[in-house]
């Protein structure tokens, strides 16, 4: 019983007020897998890269316990490339370039070994590919989590809307929740989005934390106040990895456990933004993760006696 992760494995070029990178390893599935690897060791990856993708990056994922049998390497083709620029307000970014490359014709293959997966994380990718992965699993996993972004809302809304009916949890940011629902109020947006299919909705609000909704309840997790946010790229995916990794390790999909998972996700996102790309979440240990979660507990714990 395991966690299946799909999403991009990519090259990113990032510009923030702290500096600029050339092509570095990134991608939704990369961040998700690395982040989840601090909670569970049974992680199976499905994605695609070109023959320009460095083998040491694949080794690095393997060394963190990620099974890369489902990572296709396309000879003579180029890896998905994304570049983005952040301004002083790190909560919003401009996408400078998206080159789909190998992603344009990606046909996901699910190795037989992956078929018994209990938890599925559909990381950011074309909704049609996310559909295909669900179609190709013999049994529906116990929990299906979907992450997507405005890019796909702009170019593949019908596929995305039908996908929402097939998933349990949707994670998007506040701007995307507003775009998808047409509502400015996030409470109204959550009601509309939950009516589209998912049982749970997580709205990520960058440095302002994250909200977890179901039909009748809402939970808020803060973001850790950090002195410097170095590079927000991958924060959402690191959040998703911590969230689903914790759920896969506990196998508990109650609302109370989803709340805990949101805290673990927030802790992983807070690490991710401290360095460029995946550098920080590649090199953590479980003591650091526990200490970070304790900071979250301390941040929000207070006693009030009401008469
Ligand atoms: P996040 O900052 O969590 O939203 O994720 C950033 C990662 O998403 C980067 O490493 C990119 O390679 C990847 N990414 C950017 N645009 C897309 C897209 N349209 N589809 C899939 N992955 C993307």
PDB file of C-alpha atoms and ligand atoms in Angstrom:
ATOM      1  CA  UNK A   1       0.000   0.000   0.000  1.00  0.00           C
ATOM      2  CA  UNK A   2       1.616   3.168  -1.072  1.00  0.00           C
ATOM      3  CA  UNK A   3       1.505   6.734  -2.253  1.00  0.00           C
ATOM      4  CA  UNK A   4       1.392   7.406  -5.976  1.00  0.00           C
ATOM      5  CA  UNK A   5       2.610  10.845  -7.069  1.00  0.00           C
ATOM      6  CA  UNK A   6       2.184  12.287 -10.531  1.00  0.00           C
ATOM      7  CA  UNK A   7       3.163  15.755 -11.703  1.00  0.00           C
ATOM      8  CA  UNK A   8       5.898  17.538 -13.566  1.00  0.00           C
ATOM      9  CA  UNK A   9       9.576  16.810 -13.153  1.00  0.00           C
ATOM     10  CA  UNK A  10      11.066  19.932 -14.617  1.00  0.00           C
ATOM     11  CA  UNK A  11      13.702  22.540 -15.157  1.00  0.00           C
ATOM     12  CA  UNK A  12      12.913  25.910 -13.601  1.00  0.00           C
ATOM     13  CA  UNK A  13      14.594  29.300 -13.974  1.00  0.00           C
ATOM     14  CA  UNK A  14      13.658  31.597 -11.140  1.00  0.00           C
ATOM     15  CA  UNK A  15      14.149  35.251 -10.367  1.00  0.00           C
ATOM     16  CA  UNK A  16      13.423  36.651  -6.908  1.00  0.00           C
ATOM     17  CA  UNK A  17      14.562  39.864  -5.172  1.00  0.00           C
ATOM     18  CA  UNK A  18      17.310  37.659  -3.639  1.00  0.00           C
ATOM     19  CA  UNK A  19      18.810  36.443  -6.890  1.00  0.00           C
ATOM     20  CA  UNK A  20      18.381  34.553 -10.106  1.00  0.00           C
ATOM     21  CA  UNK A  21      18.971  30.940 -11.118  1.00  0.00           C
ATOM     22  CA  UNK A  22      19.755  29.332 -14.446  1.00  0.00           C
ATOM     23  CA  UNK A  23      17.950  26.067 -15.161  1.00  0.00           C
ATOM     24  CA  UNK A  24      17.618  24.164 -11.896  1.00  0.00           C
ATOM     25  CA  UNK A  25      15.717  20.994 -11.114  1.00  0.00           C
ATOM     26  CA  UNK A  26      12.123  21.615 -10.098  1.00  0.00           C
ATOM     27  CA  UNK A  27       8.661  20.432 -10.993  1.00  0.00           C
ATOM     28  CA  UNK A  28       5.545  19.706  -9.000  1.00  0.00           C
ATOM     29  CA  UNK A  29       6.186  15.977  -8.559  1.00  0.00           C
ATOM     30  CA  UNK A  30       9.802  16.588  -7.551  1.00  0.00           C
ATOM     31  CA  UNK A  31       8.788  18.885  -4.689  1.00  0.00           C
ATOM     32  CA  UNK A  32       5.856  16.636  -3.698  1.00  0.00           C
ATOM     33  CA  UNK A  33       7.921  13.443  -3.657  1.00  0.00           C
ATOM     34  CA  UNK A  34      10.814  14.969  -1.722  1.00  0.00           C
ATOM     35  CA  UNK A  35       8.506  16.555   0.822  1.00  0.00           C
ATOM     36  CA  UNK A  36       6.432  13.365   1.291  1.00  0.00           C
ATOM     37  CA  UNK A  37       9.628  11.345   1.753  1.00  0.00           C
ATOM     38  CA  UNK A  38       9.991  12.703   5.312  1.00  0.00           C
ATOM     39  CA  UNK A  39       6.781  10.857   6.264  1.00  0.00           C
ATOM     40  CA  UNK A  40       6.502   7.712   4.165  1.00  0.00           C
ATOM     41  CA  UNK A  41       8.997   5.507   2.330  1.00  0.00           C
ATOM     42  CA  UNK A  42       6.620   3.923  -0.103  1.00  0.00           C
ATOM     43  CA  UNK A  43       6.441   6.607  -2.811  1.00  0.00           C
ATOM     44  CA  UNK A  44       5.933   5.807  -6.479  1.00  0.00           C
ATOM     45  CA  UNK A  45       6.487   8.487  -9.103  1.00  0.00           C
ATOM     46  CA  UNK A  46       4.854   8.780 -12.531  1.00  0.00           C
ATOM     47  CA  UNK A  47       6.211  11.540 -14.758  1.00  0.00           C
ATOM     48  CA  UNK A  48       8.276  12.263 -17.854  1.00  0.00           C
ATOM     49  CA  UNK A  49      11.558  14.020 -18.650  1.00  0.00           C
ATOM     50  CA  UNK A  50      13.769  14.429 -21.706  1.00  0.00           C
ATOM     51  CA  UNK A  51      17.276  13.035 -22.134  1.00  0.00           C
ATOM     52  CA  UNK A  52      18.620  16.431 -20.994  1.00  0.00           C
ATOM     53  CA  UNK A  53      17.510  15.721 -17.421  1.00  0.00           C
ATOM     54  CA  UNK A  54      20.488  15.004 -15.108  1.00  0.00           C
ATOM     55  CA  UNK A  55      20.768  11.428 -13.874  1.00  0.00           C
ATOM     56  CA  UNK A  56      22.130  12.624 -10.522  1.00  0.00           C
ATOM     57  CA  UNK A  57      18.794  14.370  -9.869  1.00  0.00           C
ATOM     58  CA  UNK A  58      17.032  11.041 -10.444  1.00  0.00           C
ATOM     59  CA  UNK A  59      19.552   9.358  -8.112  1.00  0.00           C
ATOM     60  CA  UNK A  60      18.853  12.021  -5.497  1.00  0.00           C
ATOM     61  CA  UNK A  61      15.123  11.183  -5.623  1.00  0.00           C
ATOM     62  CA  UNK A  62      15.884   7.463  -5.402  1.00  0.00           C
ATOM     63  CA  UNK A  63      18.117   8.102  -2.399  1.00  0.00           C
ATOM     64  CA  UNK A  64      15.152   9.721  -0.670  1.00  0.00           C
ATOM     65  CA  UNK A  65      13.173   6.508  -1.205  1.00  0.00           C
ATOM     66  CA  UNK A  66      11.228   7.581  -4.287  1.00  0.00           C
ATOM     67  CA  UNK A  67      10.600   4.791  -6.783  1.00  0.00           C
ATOM     68  CA  UNK A  68      11.274   6.224 -10.249  1.00  0.00           C
ATOM     69  CA  UNK A  69      10.265   3.194 -12.324  1.00  0.00           C
ATOM     70  CA  UNK A  70       7.305   5.245 -13.635  1.00  0.00           C
ATOM     71  CA  UNK A  71       9.521   8.170 -14.709  1.00  0.00           C
ATOM     72  CA  UNK A  72       9.748   8.013 -18.502  1.00  0.00           C
ATOM     73  CA  UNK A  73      12.942   9.358 -20.102  1.00  0.00           C
ATOM     74  CA  UNK A  74      12.288  10.433 -23.697  1.00  0.00           C
ATOM     75  CA  UNK A  75      15.346  10.176 -25.905  1.00  0.00           C
ATOM     76  CA  UNK A  76      15.964  13.167 -28.159  1.00  0.00           C
ATOM     77  CA  UNK A  77      13.363  15.294 -26.344  1.00  0.00           C
ATOM     78  CA  UNK A  78      13.519  18.136 -23.870  1.00  0.00           C
ATOM     79  CA  UNK A  79      12.298  18.302 -20.290  1.00  0.00           C
ATOM     80  CA  UNK A  80       9.361  20.561 -19.322  1.00  0.00           C
ATOM     81  CA  UNK A  81      10.672  24.073 -18.614  1.00  0.00           C
ATOM     82  CA  UNK A  82       9.098  26.828 -16.528  1.00  0.00           C
ATOM     83  CA  UNK A  83      10.461  30.232 -15.640  1.00  0.00           C
ATOM     84  CA  UNK A  84       8.989  32.729 -13.245  1.00  0.00           C
ATOM     85  CA  UNK A  85       9.731  36.036 -11.606  1.00  0.00           C
ATOM     86  CA  UNK A  86       8.739  37.226  -8.138  1.00  0.00           C
ATOM     87  CA  UNK A  87       8.608  40.864  -7.146  1.00  0.00           C
ATOM     88  CA  UNK A  88       8.904  42.287  -3.626  1.00  0.00           C
ATOM     89  CA  UNK A  89       5.475  40.853  -2.852  1.00  0.00           C
ATOM     90  CA  UNK A  90       6.385  37.188  -2.939  1.00  0.00           C
ATOM     91  CA  UNK A  91       2.725  36.147  -2.838  1.00  0.00           C
ATOM     92  CA  UNK A  92       2.313  36.745  -6.536  1.00  0.00           C
ATOM     93  CA  UNK A  93       4.522  35.835  -9.460  1.00  0.00           C
ATOM     94  CA  UNK A  94       4.699  36.260 -13.192  1.00  0.00           C
ATOM     95  CA  UNK A  95       5.198  33.210 -15.343  1.00  0.00           C
ATOM     96  CA  UNK A  96       7.773  34.281 -17.939  1.00  0.00           C
ATOM     97  CA  UNK A  97       7.800  31.094 -19.971  1.00  0.00           C
ATOM     98  CA  UNK A  98       6.239  27.623 -20.020  1.00  0.00           C
ATOM     99  CA  UNK A  99       7.732  25.159 -22.524  1.00  0.00           C
ATOM    100  CA  UNK A 100       5.706  21.941 -22.391  1.00  0.00           C
ATOM    101  CA  UNK A 101       8.306  19.936 -24.385  1.00  0.00           C
ATOM    102  CA  UNK A 102       7.916  16.242 -23.319  1.00  0.00           C
ATOM    103  CA  UNK A 103       4.709  17.102 -21.500  1.00  0.00           C
ATOM    104  CA  UNK A 104       2.919  17.936 -24.762  1.00  0.00           C
ATOM    105  CA  UNK A 105       2.669  14.236 -25.665  1.00  0.00           C
ATOM    106  CA  UNK A 106       2.905  12.640 -22.225  1.00  0.00           C
ATOM    107  CA  UNK A 107       1.105   9.309 -22.013  1.00  0.00           C
ATOM    108  CA  UNK A 108       1.388   8.186 -18.370  1.00  0.00           C
ATOM    109  CA  UNK A 109       2.172   4.518 -17.822  1.00  0.00           C
ATOM    110  CA  UNK A 110       1.411   3.019 -14.437  1.00  0.00           C
ATOM    111  CA  UNK A 111       3.813   0.174 -13.628  1.00  0.00           C
ATOM    112  CA  UNK A 112       2.054  -2.950 -12.298  1.00  0.00           C
ATOM    113  CA  UNK A 113       3.804  -2.506  -8.944  1.00  0.00           C
ATOM    114  CA  UNK A 114       2.098   0.858  -8.480  1.00  0.00           C
ATOM    115  CA  UNK A 115      -1.417  -0.514  -8.985  1.00  0.00           C
ATOM    116  CA  UNK A 116      -2.229  -1.142  -5.331  1.00  0.00           C
ATOM    117  CA  UNK A 117      -1.720   2.494  -4.304  1.00  0.00           C
ATOM    118  CA  UNK A 118      -3.842   3.636  -1.408  1.00  0.00           C
ATOM    119  CA  UNK A 119      -3.206   7.361  -1.751  1.00  0.00           C
ATOM    120  CA  UNK A 120      -2.960   9.328  -4.982  1.00  0.00           C
ATOM    121  CA  UNK A 121      -1.482  12.795  -5.331  1.00  0.00           C
ATOM    122  CA  UNK A 122      -2.355  14.272  -8.710  1.00  0.00           C
ATOM    123  CA  UNK A 123       0.266  17.014  -8.814  1.00  0.00           C
ATOM    124  CA  UNK A 124       0.131  19.892 -11.243  1.00  0.00           C
ATOM    125  CA  UNK A 125      -0.105  18.633 -14.836  1.00  0.00           C
ATOM    126  CA  UNK A 126      -2.536  18.769 -17.726  1.00  0.00           C
ATOM    127  CA  UNK A 127      -5.995  17.729 -16.401  1.00  0.00           C
ATOM    128  CA  UNK A 128      -6.333  15.276 -19.322  1.00  0.00           C
ATOM    129  CA  UNK A 129      -3.244  13.416 -18.047  1.00  0.00           C
ATOM    130  CA  UNK A 130      -4.564  13.506 -14.480  1.00  0.00           C
ATOM    131  CA  UNK A 131      -7.796  11.911 -15.839  1.00  0.00           C
ATOM    132  CA  UNK A 132      -5.771   9.242 -17.641  1.00  0.00           C
ATOM    133  CA  UNK A 133      -3.960   8.258 -14.454  1.00  0.00           C
ATOM    134  CA  UNK A 134      -7.294   7.770 -12.672  1.00  0.00           C
ATOM    135  CA  UNK A 135      -8.617   5.798 -15.669  1.00  0.00           C
ATOM    136  CA  UNK A 136      -5.577   3.516 -15.650  1.00  0.00           C
ATOM    137  CA  UNK A 137      -5.740   2.528 -11.981  1.00  0.00           C
ATOM    138  CA  UNK A 138      -7.586  -0.739 -11.484  1.00  0.00           C
ATOM    139  CA  UNK A 139      -8.910   0.310  -8.066  1.00  0.00           C
ATOM    140  CA  UNK A 140      -9.791   3.771  -6.881  1.00  0.00           C
ATOM    141  CA  UNK A 141      -7.358   4.863  -4.135  1.00  0.00           C
ATOM    142  CA  UNK A 142      -8.677   5.613  -0.637  1.00  0.00           C
ATOM    143  CA  UNK A 143      -7.923   9.330  -1.049  1.00  0.00           C
ATOM    144  CA  UNK A 144      -7.313  11.291  -4.234  1.00  0.00           C
ATOM    145  CA  UNK A 145      -5.788  14.763  -3.888  1.00  0.00           C
ATOM    146  CA  UNK A 146      -5.645  17.142  -6.856  1.00  0.00           C
ATOM    147  CA  UNK A 147      -3.416  20.165  -7.271  1.00  0.00           C
ATOM    148  CA  UNK A 148      -3.763  22.439 -10.268  1.00  0.00           C
ATOM    149  CA  UNK A 149      -3.170  26.048 -11.270  1.00  0.00           C
ATOM    150  CA  UNK A 150      -4.546  29.013 -13.204  1.00  0.00           C
ATOM    151  CA  UNK A 151      -2.609  27.939 -16.337  1.00  0.00           C
ATOM    152  CA  UNK A 152      -4.901  24.890 -16.678  1.00  0.00           C
ATOM    153  CA  UNK A 153      -8.022  26.876 -15.732  1.00  0.00           C
ATOM    154  CA  UNK A 154      -7.187  29.159 -18.666  1.00  0.00           C
ATOM    155  CA  UNK A 155      -6.590  26.475 -21.277  1.00  0.00           C
ATOM    156  CA  UNK A 156      -8.348  23.272 -20.099  1.00  0.00           C
ATOM    157  CA  UNK A 157     -11.327  24.270 -17.951  1.00  0.00           C
ATOM    158  CA  UNK A 158     -13.803  21.592 -19.200  1.00  0.00           C
ATOM    159  CA  UNK A 159     -11.326  18.743 -18.459  1.00  0.00           C
ATOM    160  CA  UNK A 160     -10.539  20.296 -15.089  1.00  0.00           C
ATOM    161  CA  UNK A 161     -14.213  20.682 -14.169  1.00  0.00           C
ATOM    162  CA  UNK A 162     -14.957  17.034 -14.940  1.00  0.00           C
ATOM    163  CA  UNK A 163     -11.859  16.002 -12.969  1.00  0.00           C
ATOM    164  CA  UNK A 164     -13.163  17.797  -9.875  1.00  0.00           C
ATOM    165  CA  UNK A 165     -15.971  15.227  -9.719  1.00  0.00           C
ATOM    166  CA  UNK A 166     -13.407  12.423  -9.387  1.00  0.00           C
ATOM    167  CA  UNK A 167     -11.239  13.710  -6.530  1.00  0.00           C
ATOM    168  CA  UNK A 168     -11.579  13.981  -2.744  1.00  0.00           C
ATOM    169  CA  UNK A 169      -9.353  16.971  -1.985  1.00  0.00           C
ATOM    170  CA  UNK A 170      -8.511  19.988  -4.168  1.00  0.00           C
ATOM    171  CA  UNK A 171      -5.591  22.266  -3.299  1.00  0.00           C
ATOM    172  CA  UNK A 172      -5.359  25.657  -5.005  1.00  0.00           C
ATOM    173  CA  UNK A 173      -4.288  29.157  -4.032  1.00  0.00           C
ATOM    174  CA  UNK A 174      -6.614  32.038  -3.218  1.00  0.00           C
ATOM    175  CA  UNK A 175      -6.384  33.681  -6.664  1.00  0.00           C
ATOM    176  CA  UNK A 176      -7.147  30.347  -8.322  1.00  0.00           C
ATOM    177  CA  UNK A 177     -10.119  29.734  -5.985  1.00  0.00           C
ATOM    178  CA  UNK A 178     -11.490  33.121  -7.021  1.00  0.00           C
ATOM    179  CA  UNK A 179     -10.913  32.385 -10.714  1.00  0.00           C
ATOM    180  CA  UNK A 180     -12.523  28.934 -10.523  1.00  0.00           C
ATOM    181  CA  UNK A 181     -15.591  30.073  -8.579  1.00  0.00           C
ATOM    182  CA  UNK A 182     -16.063  33.641  -9.808  1.00  0.00           C
ATOM    183  CA  UNK A 183     -16.441  34.677  -6.142  1.00  0.00           C
ATOM    184  CA  UNK A 184     -14.153  37.093  -4.305  1.00  0.00           C
ATOM    185  CA  UNK A 185     -15.111  35.887  -0.816  1.00  0.00           C
ATOM    186  CA  UNK A 186     -13.149  32.721  -0.109  1.00  0.00           C
ATOM    187  CA  UNK A 187     -16.040  31.372   1.980  1.00  0.00           C
ATOM    188  CA  UNK A 188     -18.447  31.754  -0.945  1.00  0.00           C
ATOM    189  CA  UNK A 189     -15.765  30.436  -3.307  1.00  0.00           C
ATOM    190  CA  UNK A 190     -15.301  27.347  -1.137  1.00  0.00           C
ATOM    191  CA  UNK A 191     -19.031  26.586  -1.184  1.00  0.00           C
ATOM    192  CA  UNK A 192     -19.159  26.836  -4.973  1.00  0.00           C
ATOM    193  CA  UNK A 193     -16.029  24.725  -5.457  1.00  0.00           C
ATOM    194  CA  UNK A 194     -17.160  22.019  -3.025  1.00  0.00           C
ATOM    195  CA  UNK A 195     -20.416  21.859  -4.991  1.00  0.00           C
ATOM    196  CA  UNK A 196     -18.308  21.051  -8.100  1.00  0.00           C
ATOM    197  CA  UNK A 197     -17.160  17.738  -6.606  1.00  0.00           C
ATOM    198  CA  UNK A 198     -14.362  17.547  -4.037  1.00  0.00           C
ATOM    199  CA  UNK A 199     -15.259  16.749  -0.405  1.00  0.00           C
ATOM    200  CA  UNK A 200     -12.454  18.927   0.885  1.00  0.00           C
ATOM    201  CA  UNK A 201     -10.890  22.112  -0.391  1.00  0.00           C
ATOM    202  CA  UNK A 202      -7.580  23.588   0.696  1.00  0.00           C
ATOM    203  CA  UNK A 203      -6.998  27.229  -0.193  1.00  0.00           C
ATOM    204  CA  UNK A 204      -3.340  28.237   0.130  1.00  0.00           C
ATOM    205  CA  UNK A 205      -2.718  31.872   0.935  1.00  0.00           C
ATOM    206  CA  UNK A 206       1.088  32.075   0.830  1.00  0.00           C
ATOM    207  CA  UNK A 207       2.455  33.944   3.843  1.00  0.00           C
ATOM    208  CA  UNK A 208      -1.125  34.161   5.176  1.00  0.00           C
ATOM    209  CA  UNK A 209      -1.466  30.429   5.740  1.00  0.00           C
ATOM    210  CA  UNK A 210      -3.995  27.921   4.460  1.00  0.00           C
ATOM    211  CA  UNK A 211      -7.685  27.150   4.907  1.00  0.00           C
ATOM    212  CA  UNK A 212      -9.187  23.666   4.906  1.00  0.00           C
ATOM    213  CA  UNK A 213     -12.904  23.473   4.140  1.00  0.00           C
ATOM    214  CA  UNK A 214     -15.479  20.752   4.021  1.00  0.00           C
ATOM    215  CA  UNK A 215     -19.212  21.326   3.676  1.00  0.00           C
ATOM    216  CA  UNK A 216     -19.741  22.280   7.334  1.00  0.00           C
ATOM    217  CA  UNK A 217     -16.322  22.978   8.832  1.00  0.00           C
ATOM    218  CA  UNK A 218     -13.341  25.195   8.290  1.00  0.00           C
ATOM    219  CA  UNK A 219      -9.824  25.008   9.732  1.00  0.00           C
ATOM    220  CA  UNK A 220      -7.089  27.610   9.484  1.00  0.00           C
ATOM    221  CA  UNK A 221      -3.349  26.963   9.619  1.00  0.00           C
ATOM    222  CA  UNK A 222      -0.961  29.929   9.724  1.00  0.00           C
ATOM    223  CA  UNK A 223       2.232  30.179   7.734  1.00  0.00           C
ATOM    224  CA  UNK A 224       5.333  30.422   9.864  1.00  0.00           C
ATOM    225  CA  UNK A 225       6.508  34.050   9.983  1.00  0.00           C
ATOM    226  CA  UNK A 226       9.956  33.819   8.365  1.00  0.00           C
ATOM    227  CA  UNK A 227      12.578  36.564   8.262  1.00  0.00           C
ATOM    228  CA  UNK A 228      13.210  35.990   4.570  1.00  0.00           C
ATOM    229  CA  UNK A 229      11.228  34.111   1.976  1.00  0.00           C
ATOM    230  CA  UNK A 230      14.025  33.304  -0.433  1.00  0.00           C
ATOM    231  CA  UNK A 231      12.140  31.505  -3.222  1.00  0.00           C
ATOM    232  CA  UNK A 232       8.434  30.583  -3.006  1.00  0.00           C
ATOM    233  CA  UNK A 233       8.636  28.212  -6.007  1.00  0.00           C
ATOM    234  CA  UNK A 234       7.410  24.794  -4.986  1.00  0.00           C
ATOM    235  CA  UNK A 235       5.871  25.956  -1.710  1.00  0.00           C
ATOM    236  CA  UNK A 236       2.457  24.695  -2.823  1.00  0.00           C
ATOM    237  CA  UNK A 237       3.889  21.361  -3.925  1.00  0.00           C
ATOM    238  CA  UNK A 238       5.960  20.952  -0.771  1.00  0.00           C
ATOM    239  CA  UNK A 239       2.757  21.669   1.135  1.00  0.00           C
ATOM    240  CA  UNK A 240       0.942  18.981  -0.867  1.00  0.00           C
ATOM    241  CA  UNK A 241       3.785  16.503  -0.270  1.00  0.00           C
ATOM    242  CA  UNK A 242       3.777  17.047   3.486  1.00  0.00           C
ATOM    243  CA  UNK A 243      -0.023  16.856   3.533  1.00  0.00           C
ATOM    244  CA  UNK A 244      -0.386  13.602   1.592  1.00  0.00           C
ATOM    245  CA  UNK A 245       2.812  12.097   3.049  1.00  0.00           C
ATOM    246  CA  UNK A 246       1.480  12.541   6.566  1.00  0.00           C
ATOM    247  CA  UNK A 247      -1.894  11.069   5.597  1.00  0.00           C
ATOM    248  CA  UNK A 248      -0.197   8.108   3.899  1.00  0.00           C
ATOM    249  CA  UNK A 249       1.853   7.471   7.043  1.00  0.00           C
ATOM    250  CA  UNK A 250      -1.172   7.612   9.356  1.00  0.00           C
ATOM    251  CA  UNK A 251      -3.763   6.125   6.946  1.00  0.00           C
ATOM    252  CA  UNK A 252      -6.427   8.236   8.629  1.00  0.00           C
ATOM    253  CA  UNK A 253      -8.666  10.392   6.427  1.00  0.00           C
ATOM    254  CA  UNK A 254     -10.839  11.925   9.166  1.00  0.00           C
ATOM    255  CA  UNK A 255     -11.261  15.712   9.188  1.00  0.00           C
ATOM    256  CA  UNK A 256      -9.220  15.903  12.414  1.00  0.00           C
ATOM    257  CA  UNK A 257      -6.318  14.111  10.767  1.00  0.00           C
ATOM    258  CA  UNK A 258      -6.611  16.271   7.656  1.00  0.00           C
ATOM    259  CA  UNK A 259      -6.149  19.247   9.989  1.00  0.00           C
ATOM    260  CA  UNK A 260      -2.901  17.753  11.294  1.00  0.00           C
ATOM    261  CA  UNK A 261      -1.845  17.037   7.719  1.00  0.00           C
ATOM    262  CA  UNK A 262      -2.365  20.715   6.837  1.00  0.00           C
ATOM    263  CA  UNK A 263       0.077  21.641   9.627  1.00  0.00           C
ATOM    264  CA  UNK A 264       2.683  19.147   8.353  1.00  0.00           C
ATOM    265  CA  UNK A 265       2.153  20.512   4.842  1.00  0.00           C
ATOM    266  CA  UNK A 266       2.606  24.069   6.085  1.00  0.00           C
ATOM    267  CA  UNK A 267       5.803  23.071   7.891  1.00  0.00           C
ATOM    268  CA  UNK A 268       7.257  21.547   4.712  1.00  0.00           C
ATOM    269  CA  UNK A 269       6.281  24.640   2.686  1.00  0.00           C
ATOM    270  CA  UNK A 270       8.062  26.834   5.240  1.00  0.00           C
ATOM    271  CA  UNK A 271      11.302  24.899   4.665  1.00  0.00           C
ATOM    272  CA  UNK A 272      10.946  24.927   0.905  1.00  0.00           C
ATOM    273  CA  UNK A 273      10.940  28.724   0.627  1.00  0.00           C
ATOM    274  CA  UNK A 274      14.169  29.130   2.617  1.00  0.00           C
ATOM    275  CA  UNK A 275      16.417  28.260  -0.348  1.00  0.00           C
ATOM    276  CA  UNK A 276      16.225  28.184  -4.143  1.00  0.00           C
ATOM    277  CA  UNK A 277      14.437  25.237  -5.733  1.00  0.00           C
ATOM    278  CA  UNK A 278      14.495  21.895  -3.931  1.00  0.00           C
ATOM    279  CA  UNK A 279      17.762  22.566  -2.085  1.00  0.00           C
ATOM    280  CA  UNK A 280      16.234  22.892   1.366  1.00  0.00           C
ATOM    281  CA  UNK A 281      13.768  19.992   1.218  1.00  0.00           C
ATOM    282  CA  UNK A 282      16.424  17.670  -0.192  1.00  0.00           C
ATOM    283  CA  UNK A 283      18.563  17.972   2.886  1.00  0.00           C
ATOM    284  CA  UNK A 284      16.405  17.901   5.994  1.00  0.00           C
ATOM    285  CA  UNK A 285      16.198  15.420   8.819  1.00  0.00           C
ATOM    286  CA  UNK A 286      13.213  14.300  10.845  1.00  0.00           C
ATOM    287  CA  UNK A 287      14.376  16.203  13.952  1.00  0.00           C
ATOM    288  CA  UNK A 288      14.260  19.458  11.998  1.00  0.00           C
ATOM    289  CA  UNK A 289      10.787  18.600  10.701  1.00  0.00           C
ATOM    290  CA  UNK A 290       9.531  17.835  14.232  1.00  0.00           C
ATOM    291  CA  UNK A 291      11.059  21.047  15.599  1.00  0.00           C
ATOM    292  CA  UNK A 292       9.370  23.035  12.836  1.00  0.00           C
ATOM    293  CA  UNK A 293       5.983  21.459  13.563  1.00  0.00           C
ATOM    294  CA  UNK A 294       6.480  22.334  17.250  1.00  0.00           C
ATOM    295  CA  UNK A 295       6.975  25.975  16.191  1.00  0.00           C
ATOM    296  CA  UNK A 296       3.576  25.836  14.491  1.00  0.00           C
ATOM    297  CA  UNK A 297       1.970  24.425  17.630  1.00  0.00           C
ATOM    298  CA  UNK A 298       3.551  27.160  19.765  1.00  0.00           C
ATOM    299  CA  UNK A 299       2.531  29.825  17.275  1.00  0.00           C
ATOM    300  CA  UNK A 300      -1.200  29.177  17.609  1.00  0.00           C
ATOM    301  CA  UNK A 301      -1.584  27.726  21.104  1.00  0.00           C
ATOM    302  CA  UNK A 302      -3.268  29.917  23.701  1.00  0.00           C
ATOM    303  CA  UNK A 303      -5.450  29.519  26.776  1.00  0.00           C
ATOM    304  CA  UNK A 304      -8.620  31.465  27.301  1.00  0.00           C
ATOM    305  CA  UNK A 305     -11.092  30.900  30.098  1.00  0.00           C
ATOM    306  CA  UNK A 306     -14.585  31.978  29.216  1.00  0.00           C
ATOM    307  CA  UNK A 307     -17.121  32.406  31.987  1.00  0.00           C
TER     308      UNK A 307
HETATM  309  P1  LIG B   1       4.342  25.897  -6.974  1.00  0.00           P
HETATM  310  O1  LIG B   1       5.264  27.053  -6.700  1.00  0.00           O
HETATM  311  O2  LIG B   1       4.135  25.014  -5.800  1.00  0.00           O
HETATM  312  O3  LIG B   1       3.075  26.327  -7.614  1.00  0.00           O
HETATM  313  O4  LIG B   1       5.047  24.965  -8.061  1.00  0.00           O
HETATM  314  C1  LIG B   1       6.117  25.356  -8.835  1.00  0.00           C
HETATM  315  C2  LIG B   1       6.514  24.197  -9.731  1.00  0.00           C
HETATM  316  O5  LIG B   1       5.457  23.933 -10.642  1.00  0.00           O
HETATM  317  C3  LIG B   1       7.737  24.531 -10.547  1.00  0.00           C
HETATM  318  O6  LIG B   1       8.817  23.705 -10.134  1.00  0.00           O
HETATM  319  C4  LIG B   1       7.342  24.285 -12.004  1.00  0.00           C
HETATM  320  O7  LIG B   1       8.235  23.459 -12.696  1.00  0.00           O
HETATM  321  C5  LIG B   1       5.984  23.634 -11.918  1.00  0.00           C
HETATM  322  N1  LIG B   1       5.044  24.205 -12.906  1.00  0.00           N
HETATM  323  C6  LIG B   1       4.957  25.476 -13.338  1.00  0.00           C
HETATM  324  N2  LIG B   1       3.980  25.610 -14.254  1.00  0.00           N
HETATM  325  C7  LIG B   1       3.436  24.374 -14.398  1.00  0.00           C
HETATM  326  C8  LIG B   1       2.370  23.853 -15.212  1.00  0.00           C
HETATM  327  N3  LIG B   1       1.669  24.620 -16.046  1.00  0.00           N
HETATM  328  N4  LIG B   1       2.078  22.545 -15.080  1.00  0.00           N
HETATM  329  C9  LIG B   1       2.754  21.772 -14.225  1.00  0.00           C
HETATM  330  N5  LIG B   1       3.775  22.183 -13.447  1.00  0.00           N
HETATM  331  C10 LIG B   1       4.107  23.482 -13.530  1.00  0.00           C
END
